[in-house]
Short mmCIF file of C-alpha atoms and ligand atoms in Angstrom, two decimals:
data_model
loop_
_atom_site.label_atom_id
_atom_site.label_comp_id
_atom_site.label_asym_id
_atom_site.label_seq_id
_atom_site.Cartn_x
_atom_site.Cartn_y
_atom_site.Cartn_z
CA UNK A 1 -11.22 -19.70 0.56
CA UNK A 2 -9.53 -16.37 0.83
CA UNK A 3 -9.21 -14.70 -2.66
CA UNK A 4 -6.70 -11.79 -3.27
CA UNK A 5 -7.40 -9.38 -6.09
CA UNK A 6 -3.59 -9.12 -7.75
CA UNK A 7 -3.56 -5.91 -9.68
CA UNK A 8 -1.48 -5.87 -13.17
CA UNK A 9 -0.71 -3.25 -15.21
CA UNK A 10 0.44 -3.53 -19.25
CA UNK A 11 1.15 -6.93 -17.59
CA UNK A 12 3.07 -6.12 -14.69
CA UNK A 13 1.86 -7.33 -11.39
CA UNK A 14 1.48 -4.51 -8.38
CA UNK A 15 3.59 -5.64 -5.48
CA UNK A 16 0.59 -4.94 -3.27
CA UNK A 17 -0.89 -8.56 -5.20
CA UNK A 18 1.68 -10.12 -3.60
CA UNK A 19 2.07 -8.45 -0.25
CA UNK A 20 -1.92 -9.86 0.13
CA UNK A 21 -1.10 -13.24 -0.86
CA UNK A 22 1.66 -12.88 1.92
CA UNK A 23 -0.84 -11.61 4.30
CA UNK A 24 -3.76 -14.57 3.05
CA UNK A 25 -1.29 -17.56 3.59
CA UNK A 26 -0.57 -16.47 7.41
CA UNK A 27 -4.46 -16.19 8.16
CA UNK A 28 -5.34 -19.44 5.82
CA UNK A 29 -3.16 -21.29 8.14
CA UNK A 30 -6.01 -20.25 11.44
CA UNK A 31 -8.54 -21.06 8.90
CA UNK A 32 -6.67 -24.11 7.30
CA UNK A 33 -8.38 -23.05 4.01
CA UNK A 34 -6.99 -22.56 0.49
CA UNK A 35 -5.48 -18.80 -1.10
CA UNK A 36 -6.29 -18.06 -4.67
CA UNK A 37 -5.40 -15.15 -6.56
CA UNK A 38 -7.16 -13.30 -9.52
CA UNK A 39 -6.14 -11.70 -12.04
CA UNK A 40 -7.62 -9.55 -14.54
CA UNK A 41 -6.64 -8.79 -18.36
CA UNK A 42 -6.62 -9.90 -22.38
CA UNK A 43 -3.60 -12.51 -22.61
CA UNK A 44 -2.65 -12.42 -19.34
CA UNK A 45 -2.50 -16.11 -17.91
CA UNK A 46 1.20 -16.15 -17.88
CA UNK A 47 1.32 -14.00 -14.53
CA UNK A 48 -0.32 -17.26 -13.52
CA UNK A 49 2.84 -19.22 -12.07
CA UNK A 50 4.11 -16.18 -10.22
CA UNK A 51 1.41 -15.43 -7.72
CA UNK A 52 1.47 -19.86 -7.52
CA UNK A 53 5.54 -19.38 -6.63
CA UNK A 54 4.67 -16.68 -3.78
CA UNK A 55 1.89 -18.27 -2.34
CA UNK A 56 -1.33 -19.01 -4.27
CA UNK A 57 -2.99 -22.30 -4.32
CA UNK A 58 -5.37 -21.64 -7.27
CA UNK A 59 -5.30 -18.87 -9.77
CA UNK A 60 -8.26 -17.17 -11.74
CA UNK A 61 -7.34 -15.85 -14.81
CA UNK A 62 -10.24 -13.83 -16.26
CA UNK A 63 -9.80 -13.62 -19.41
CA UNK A 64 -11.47 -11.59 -21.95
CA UNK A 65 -10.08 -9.25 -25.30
CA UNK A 66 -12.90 -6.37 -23.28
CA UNK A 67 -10.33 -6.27 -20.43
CA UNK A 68 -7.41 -5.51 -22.32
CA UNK A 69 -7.73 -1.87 -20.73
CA UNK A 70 -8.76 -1.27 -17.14
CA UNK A 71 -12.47 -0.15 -17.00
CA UNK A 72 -14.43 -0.18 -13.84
CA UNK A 73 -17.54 -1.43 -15.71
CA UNK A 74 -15.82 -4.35 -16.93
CA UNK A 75 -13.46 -5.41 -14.17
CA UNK A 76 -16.41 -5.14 -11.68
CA UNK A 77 -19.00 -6.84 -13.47
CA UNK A 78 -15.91 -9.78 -14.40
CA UNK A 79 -14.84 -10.00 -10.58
CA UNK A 80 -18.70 -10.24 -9.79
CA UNK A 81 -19.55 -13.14 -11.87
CA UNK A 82 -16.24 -14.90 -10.39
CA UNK A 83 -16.88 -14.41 -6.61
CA UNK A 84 -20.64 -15.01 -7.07
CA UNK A 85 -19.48 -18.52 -8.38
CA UNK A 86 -16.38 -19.01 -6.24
CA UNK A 87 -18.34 -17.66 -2.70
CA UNK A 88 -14.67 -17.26 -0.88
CA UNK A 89 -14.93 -16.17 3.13
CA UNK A 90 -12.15 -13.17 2.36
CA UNK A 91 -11.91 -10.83 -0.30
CA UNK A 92 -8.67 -8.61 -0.35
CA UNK A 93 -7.49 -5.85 -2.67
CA UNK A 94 -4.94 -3.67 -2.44
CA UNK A 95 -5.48 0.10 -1.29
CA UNK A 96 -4.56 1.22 -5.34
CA UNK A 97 -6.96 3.88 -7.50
CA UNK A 98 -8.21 1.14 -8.74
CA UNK A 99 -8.96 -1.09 -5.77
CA UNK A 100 -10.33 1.40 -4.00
CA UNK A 101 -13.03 2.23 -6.62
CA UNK A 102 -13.27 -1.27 -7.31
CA UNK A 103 -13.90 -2.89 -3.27
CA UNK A 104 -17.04 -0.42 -2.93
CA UNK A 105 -18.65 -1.35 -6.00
CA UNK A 106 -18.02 -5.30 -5.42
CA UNK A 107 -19.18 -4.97 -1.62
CA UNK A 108 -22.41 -3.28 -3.30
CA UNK A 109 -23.36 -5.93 -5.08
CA UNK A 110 -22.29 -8.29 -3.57
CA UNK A 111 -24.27 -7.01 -0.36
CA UNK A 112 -21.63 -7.23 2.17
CA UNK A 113 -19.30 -4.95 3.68
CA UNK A 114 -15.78 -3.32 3.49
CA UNK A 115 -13.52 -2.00 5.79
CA UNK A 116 -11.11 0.40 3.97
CA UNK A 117 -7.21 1.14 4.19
CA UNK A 118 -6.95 -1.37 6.78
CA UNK A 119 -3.39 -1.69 8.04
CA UNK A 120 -3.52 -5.12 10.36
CA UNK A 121 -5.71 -8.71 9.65
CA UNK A 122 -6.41 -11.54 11.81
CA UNK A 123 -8.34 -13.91 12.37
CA UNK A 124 -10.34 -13.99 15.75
CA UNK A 125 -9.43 -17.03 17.83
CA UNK A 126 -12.77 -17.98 18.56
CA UNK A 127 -14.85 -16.49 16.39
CA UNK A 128 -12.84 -17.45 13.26
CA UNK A 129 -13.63 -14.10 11.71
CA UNK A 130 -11.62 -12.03 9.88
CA UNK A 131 -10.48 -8.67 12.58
CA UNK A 132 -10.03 -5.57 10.27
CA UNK A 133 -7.67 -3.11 11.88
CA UNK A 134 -7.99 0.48 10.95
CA UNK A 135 -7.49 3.78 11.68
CA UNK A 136 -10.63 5.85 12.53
CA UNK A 137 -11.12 9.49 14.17
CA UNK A 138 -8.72 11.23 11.90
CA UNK A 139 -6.22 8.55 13.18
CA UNK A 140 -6.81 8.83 16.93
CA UNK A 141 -7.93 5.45 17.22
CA UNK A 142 -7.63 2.08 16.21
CA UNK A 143 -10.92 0.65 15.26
CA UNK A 144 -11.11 -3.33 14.58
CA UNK A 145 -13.56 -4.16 12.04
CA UNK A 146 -15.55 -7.26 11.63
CA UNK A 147 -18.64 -8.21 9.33
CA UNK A 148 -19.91 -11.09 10.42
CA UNK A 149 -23.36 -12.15 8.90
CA UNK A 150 -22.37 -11.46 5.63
CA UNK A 151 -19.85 -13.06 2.72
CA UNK A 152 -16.59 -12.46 1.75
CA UNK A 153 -15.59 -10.11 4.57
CA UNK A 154 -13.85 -8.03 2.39
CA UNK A 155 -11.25 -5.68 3.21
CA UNK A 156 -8.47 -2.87 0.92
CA UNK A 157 -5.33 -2.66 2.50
CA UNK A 158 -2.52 -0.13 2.07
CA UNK A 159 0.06 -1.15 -0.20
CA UNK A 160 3.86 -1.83 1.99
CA UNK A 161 1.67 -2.42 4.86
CA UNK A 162 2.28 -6.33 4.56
CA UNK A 163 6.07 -7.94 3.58
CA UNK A 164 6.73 -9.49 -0.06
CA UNK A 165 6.17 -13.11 0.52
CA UNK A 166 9.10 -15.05 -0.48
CA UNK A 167 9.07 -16.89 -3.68
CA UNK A 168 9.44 -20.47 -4.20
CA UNK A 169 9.96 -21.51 -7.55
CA UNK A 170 9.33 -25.17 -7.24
CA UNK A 171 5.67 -24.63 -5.78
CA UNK A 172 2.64 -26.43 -7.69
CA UNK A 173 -0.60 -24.88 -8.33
CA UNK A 174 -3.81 -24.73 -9.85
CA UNK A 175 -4.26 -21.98 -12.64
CA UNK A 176 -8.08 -21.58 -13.97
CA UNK A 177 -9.53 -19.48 -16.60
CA UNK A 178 -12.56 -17.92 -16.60
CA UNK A 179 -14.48 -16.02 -19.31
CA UNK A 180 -16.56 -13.61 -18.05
CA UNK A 181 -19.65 -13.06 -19.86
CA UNK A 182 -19.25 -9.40 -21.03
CA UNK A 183 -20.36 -7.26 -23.78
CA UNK A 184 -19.11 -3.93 -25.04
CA UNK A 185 -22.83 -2.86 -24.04
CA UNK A 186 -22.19 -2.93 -20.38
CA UNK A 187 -19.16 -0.02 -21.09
CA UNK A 188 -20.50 3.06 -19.47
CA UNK A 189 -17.42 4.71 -20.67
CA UNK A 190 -15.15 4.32 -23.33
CA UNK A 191 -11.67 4.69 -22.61
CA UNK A 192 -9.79 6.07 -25.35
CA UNK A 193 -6.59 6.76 -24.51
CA UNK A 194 -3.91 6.36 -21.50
CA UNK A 195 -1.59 8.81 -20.69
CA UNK A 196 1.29 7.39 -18.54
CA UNK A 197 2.04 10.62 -16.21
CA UNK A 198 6.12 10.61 -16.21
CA UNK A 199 7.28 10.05 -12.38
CA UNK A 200 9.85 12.82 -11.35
CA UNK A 201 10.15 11.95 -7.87
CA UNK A 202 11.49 8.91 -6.72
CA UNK A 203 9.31 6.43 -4.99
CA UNK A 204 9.69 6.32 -1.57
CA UNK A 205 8.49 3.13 -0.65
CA UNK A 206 11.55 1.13 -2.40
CA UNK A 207 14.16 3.64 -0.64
CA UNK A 208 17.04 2.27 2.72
CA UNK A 209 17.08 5.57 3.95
CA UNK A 210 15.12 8.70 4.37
CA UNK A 211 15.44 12.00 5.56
CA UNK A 212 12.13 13.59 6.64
CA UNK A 213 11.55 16.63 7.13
CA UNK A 214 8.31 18.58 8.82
CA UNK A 215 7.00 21.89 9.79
CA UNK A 216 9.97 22.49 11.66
CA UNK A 217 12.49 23.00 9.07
CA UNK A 218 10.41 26.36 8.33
CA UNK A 219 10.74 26.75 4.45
CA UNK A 220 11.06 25.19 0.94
CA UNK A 221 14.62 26.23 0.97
CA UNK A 222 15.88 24.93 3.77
CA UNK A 223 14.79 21.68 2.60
CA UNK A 224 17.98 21.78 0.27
CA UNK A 225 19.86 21.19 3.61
CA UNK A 226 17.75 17.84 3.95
CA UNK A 227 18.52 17.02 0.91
CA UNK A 228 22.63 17.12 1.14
CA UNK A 229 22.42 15.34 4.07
CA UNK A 230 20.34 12.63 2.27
CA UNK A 231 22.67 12.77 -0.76
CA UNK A 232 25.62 12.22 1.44
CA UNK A 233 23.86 9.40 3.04
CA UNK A 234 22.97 7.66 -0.20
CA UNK A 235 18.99 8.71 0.47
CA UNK A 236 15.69 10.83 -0.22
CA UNK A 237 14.31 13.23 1.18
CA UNK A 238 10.53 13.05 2.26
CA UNK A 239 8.44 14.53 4.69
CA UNK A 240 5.35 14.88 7.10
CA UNK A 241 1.57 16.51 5.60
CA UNK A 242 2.37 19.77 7.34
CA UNK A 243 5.43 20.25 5.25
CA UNK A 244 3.49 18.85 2.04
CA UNK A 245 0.67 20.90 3.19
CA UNK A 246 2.69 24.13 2.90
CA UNK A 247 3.85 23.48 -0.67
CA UNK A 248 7.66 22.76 0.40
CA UNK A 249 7.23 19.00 -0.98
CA UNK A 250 4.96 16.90 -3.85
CA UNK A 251 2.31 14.50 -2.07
CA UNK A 252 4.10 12.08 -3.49
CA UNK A 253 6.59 12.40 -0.47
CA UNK A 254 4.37 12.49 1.88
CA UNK A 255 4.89 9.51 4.64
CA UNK A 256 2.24 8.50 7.32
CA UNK A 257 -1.67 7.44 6.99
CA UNK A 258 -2.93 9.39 4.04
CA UNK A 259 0.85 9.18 2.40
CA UNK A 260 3.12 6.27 1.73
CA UNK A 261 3.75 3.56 4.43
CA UNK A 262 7.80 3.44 4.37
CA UNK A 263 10.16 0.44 6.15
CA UNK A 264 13.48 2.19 5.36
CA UNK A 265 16.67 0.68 7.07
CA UNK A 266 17.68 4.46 7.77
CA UNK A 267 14.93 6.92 8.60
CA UNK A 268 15.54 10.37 10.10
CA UNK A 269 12.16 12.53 11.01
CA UNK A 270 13.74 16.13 11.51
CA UNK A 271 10.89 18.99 12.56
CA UNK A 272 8.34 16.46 12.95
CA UNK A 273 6.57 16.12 16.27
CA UNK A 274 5.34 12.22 15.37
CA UNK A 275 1.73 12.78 15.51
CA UNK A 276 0.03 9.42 15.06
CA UNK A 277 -0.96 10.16 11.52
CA UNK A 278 2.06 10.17 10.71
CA UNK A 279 3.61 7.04 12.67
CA UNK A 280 1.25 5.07 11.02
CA UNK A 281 3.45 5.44 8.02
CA UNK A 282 7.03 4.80 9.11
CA UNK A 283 7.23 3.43 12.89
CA UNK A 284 8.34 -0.13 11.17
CA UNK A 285 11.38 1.81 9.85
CA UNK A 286 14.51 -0.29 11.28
CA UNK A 287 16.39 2.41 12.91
CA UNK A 288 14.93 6.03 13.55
CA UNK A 289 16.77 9.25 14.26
CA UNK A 290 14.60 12.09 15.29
CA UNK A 291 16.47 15.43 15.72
CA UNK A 292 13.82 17.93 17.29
CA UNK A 293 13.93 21.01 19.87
CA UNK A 294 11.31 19.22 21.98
CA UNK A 295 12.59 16.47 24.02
CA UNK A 296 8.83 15.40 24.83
CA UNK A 297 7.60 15.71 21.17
CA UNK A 298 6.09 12.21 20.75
CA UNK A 299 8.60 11.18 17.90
CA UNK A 300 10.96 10.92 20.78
CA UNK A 301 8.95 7.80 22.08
CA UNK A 302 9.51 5.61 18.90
CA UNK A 303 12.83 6.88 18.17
CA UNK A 304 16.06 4.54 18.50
CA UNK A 305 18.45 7.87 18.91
CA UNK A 306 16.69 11.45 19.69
CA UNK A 307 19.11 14.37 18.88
CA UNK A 308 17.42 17.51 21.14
CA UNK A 309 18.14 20.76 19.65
CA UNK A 310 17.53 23.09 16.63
CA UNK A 311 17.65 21.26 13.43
CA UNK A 312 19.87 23.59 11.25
CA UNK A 313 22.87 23.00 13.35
CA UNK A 314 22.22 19.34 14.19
CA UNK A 315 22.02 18.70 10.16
CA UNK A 316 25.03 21.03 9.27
CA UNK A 317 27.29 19.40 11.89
CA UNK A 318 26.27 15.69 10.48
CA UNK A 319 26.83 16.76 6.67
CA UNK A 320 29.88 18.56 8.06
CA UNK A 321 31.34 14.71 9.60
CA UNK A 322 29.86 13.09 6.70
CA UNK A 323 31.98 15.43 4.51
CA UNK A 324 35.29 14.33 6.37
CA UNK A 325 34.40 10.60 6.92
CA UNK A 326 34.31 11.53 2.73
CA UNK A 327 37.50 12.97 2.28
P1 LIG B 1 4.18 19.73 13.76
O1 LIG B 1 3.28 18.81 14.47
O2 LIG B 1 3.86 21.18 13.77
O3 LIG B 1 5.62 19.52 14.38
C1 LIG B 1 6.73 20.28 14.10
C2 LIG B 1 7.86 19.81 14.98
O4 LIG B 1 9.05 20.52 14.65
C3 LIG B 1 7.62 20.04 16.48
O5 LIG B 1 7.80 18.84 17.19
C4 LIG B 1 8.67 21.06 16.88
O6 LIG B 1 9.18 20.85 18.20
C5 LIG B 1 9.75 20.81 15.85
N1 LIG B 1 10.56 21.98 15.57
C6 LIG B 1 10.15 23.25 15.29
N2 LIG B 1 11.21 24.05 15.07
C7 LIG B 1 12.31 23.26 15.19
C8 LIG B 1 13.70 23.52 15.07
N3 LIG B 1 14.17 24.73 14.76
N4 LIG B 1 14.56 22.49 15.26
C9 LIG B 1 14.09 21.25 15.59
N5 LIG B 1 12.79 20.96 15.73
C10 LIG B 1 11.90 21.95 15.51
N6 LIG B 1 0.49 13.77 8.89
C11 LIG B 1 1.48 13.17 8.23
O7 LIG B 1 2.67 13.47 8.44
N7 LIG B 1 1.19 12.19 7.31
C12 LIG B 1 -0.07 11.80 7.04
O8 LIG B 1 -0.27 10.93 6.19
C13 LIG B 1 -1.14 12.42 7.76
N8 LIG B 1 -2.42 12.03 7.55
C14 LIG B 1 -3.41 12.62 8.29
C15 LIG B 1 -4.73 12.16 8.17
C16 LIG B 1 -5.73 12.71 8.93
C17 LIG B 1 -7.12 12.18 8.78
C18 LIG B 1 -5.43 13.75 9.84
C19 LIG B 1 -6.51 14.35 10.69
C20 LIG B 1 -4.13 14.20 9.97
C21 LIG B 1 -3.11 13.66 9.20
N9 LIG B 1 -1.79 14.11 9.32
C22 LIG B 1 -0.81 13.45 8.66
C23 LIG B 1 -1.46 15.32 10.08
C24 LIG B 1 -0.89 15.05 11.45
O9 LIG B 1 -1.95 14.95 12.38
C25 LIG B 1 0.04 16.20 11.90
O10 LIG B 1 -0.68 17.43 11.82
C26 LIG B 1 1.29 16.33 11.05
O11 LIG B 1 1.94 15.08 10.95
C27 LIG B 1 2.23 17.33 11.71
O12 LIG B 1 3.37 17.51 10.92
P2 LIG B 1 4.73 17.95 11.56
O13 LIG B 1 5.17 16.94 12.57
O14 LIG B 1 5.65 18.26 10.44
O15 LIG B 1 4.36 19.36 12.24
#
């Protein structure tokens, strides 16, 4: 069995859940096993049918009024009880704050291993086992994972790495509660309150097109050019570490390995060489623009259309035309 950890919060499900159960039905088909999906939370076996209509054969509900509130003690020592009596092959979560605090502690105690922030799975054609694909070496390098003495192979993956699965509202499933045996006693901490943290930037992931920017466009304020053009083209503007890095953008823009993983329709890199870092977090983009002064700056390589020349004028002319085609 391959089990997918599908993350809700105040009862919403993380798209992430679903990209996994995507992701699980592809490999079940080399293993010709069964997916099931768990979720965690107080009165929250109604999210049940969902993950069923995009892909889940079985769903485990654990249920319990302790996990109204996302605690690591409890959700750990829940999921634990579950897989120990389950015993699936695969064990996927998504790349969240809370999967990634959550996949260590499982693998722990569960004494097997995890391969982090994984951005490809398969499963080996012989072997049967589950390939991990990840970056390693500060990104120069793809190293492929496996773990193969030891059970679930379990593995965090970034969320947008994977496609939504699409949803099919006539599919039958199995949905199965389980009450974990928990106790306020096993709290190590309490949590008293949570304090939603207002968004102010737009999130990146969900946007068609996107202007990014890098160390090349020099300052903050000359990102305000970037961001005309991307107004003009009904976009956002985001950007490469280096330009996060020097203060000119919030991390939440960031786009590549250690920042968002974007598939825009639209995606124009402007002052960014394309190191592989930061590939890793756009190259599935549909179309890509990159306007740079180097024509051998590796962006040039993946790019559908490279502009060569100095930025400033490349973007002024295009918001000039876009201005016209405007009226
Ligand atoms: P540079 O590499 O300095 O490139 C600037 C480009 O601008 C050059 O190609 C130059 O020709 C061009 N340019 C300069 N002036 C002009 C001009 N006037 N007109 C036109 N073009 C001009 N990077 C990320 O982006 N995202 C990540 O998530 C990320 N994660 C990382 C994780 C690790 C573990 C490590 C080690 C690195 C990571 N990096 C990441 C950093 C990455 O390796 C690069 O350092 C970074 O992407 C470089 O950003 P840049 O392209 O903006 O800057």
């Amino acid at each position: 069995m391959i089990m997918v950890f599908c993350e809700q919060r105040n009862g919403e499900l993380l798209n992430v859940g679903l990209e996994l159960i995507g992701k699980a039905r592809e490999l079940a088909r080399s293993l010709d096993c069964e997916v099931s999906a768990v979720v965690c939370g107080h009165n929250v076996g109604y999210i049940g049918n969902r993950l069923i209509q995009n892909g889940a054969d079985k769903v485990f509900v654990i249920e319990h009024e302790l996990l109204e509130k996302y605690t690591l003690d409890l959700y750990t020592e829940s999921l634990y009880q579950l897989i120990s009596n389950e015993k699936p092959d695969i064990l996927l979560l998504g790349a969240t704050s809370i999967g990634r605090e959550l996949g260590p502690r499982l693998a722990a105690r569960l004494k097997t291993g995890l391969t982090a922030d994984c951005t490809q799975l398969e499963i080996g054609q012989e072997t049967k086992l589950l390939l991990m694909t990840r970056p390693a070496f500060g990104g120069n390098l793809m190293a492929t994972i496996i773990c193969p003495d030891r059970r679930p192979q379990m593995a965090t993956i970034r969320p947008g790495i994977f496609p939504l699965p699409s949803m099919d509202a006539n599919r039958k499933g199995e949905t199965i509660l389980f009450n974990p045996k928990i106790t306020r006693e096993d709290l190590r901490v309490r949590v008293e309150k949570i304090v939603q943290k207002i968004r102010t930037v737009k999130d990146i992931t969900a946007e068609k097109i996107i202007v990014a920017g890098g160390r090349g466009i020099g300052s903050k304020e000359n990102f305000e050019l970037l961001e005309e053009l991307a107004e003009l083209l009904g976009g956002v503007v985001a950007g490469s570490r280096a330009a996060v890095d020097a203060g000119w953008l919030p991390k939440e823009l960031q786009v590549g390995q250690t920042g968002k993983v974007v598939k825009p329709k639209l995606y124009i890199a402007v002052g960014i060489s394309g190191a592989i870092q930061h590939v890793a977090g756009m190259q599935d983009s549909e179309y890509i623009i990159a306007i740079n002064k180097d024509p051998d700056a590796p962006i040039m390589k993946i790019a559908d259309l490279g502009i060569v020349g100095d930025w400033k004028s490349v973007v002024k002319a295009l918001i000039k035309e876009l201005r016209n085609e405007k009226g």
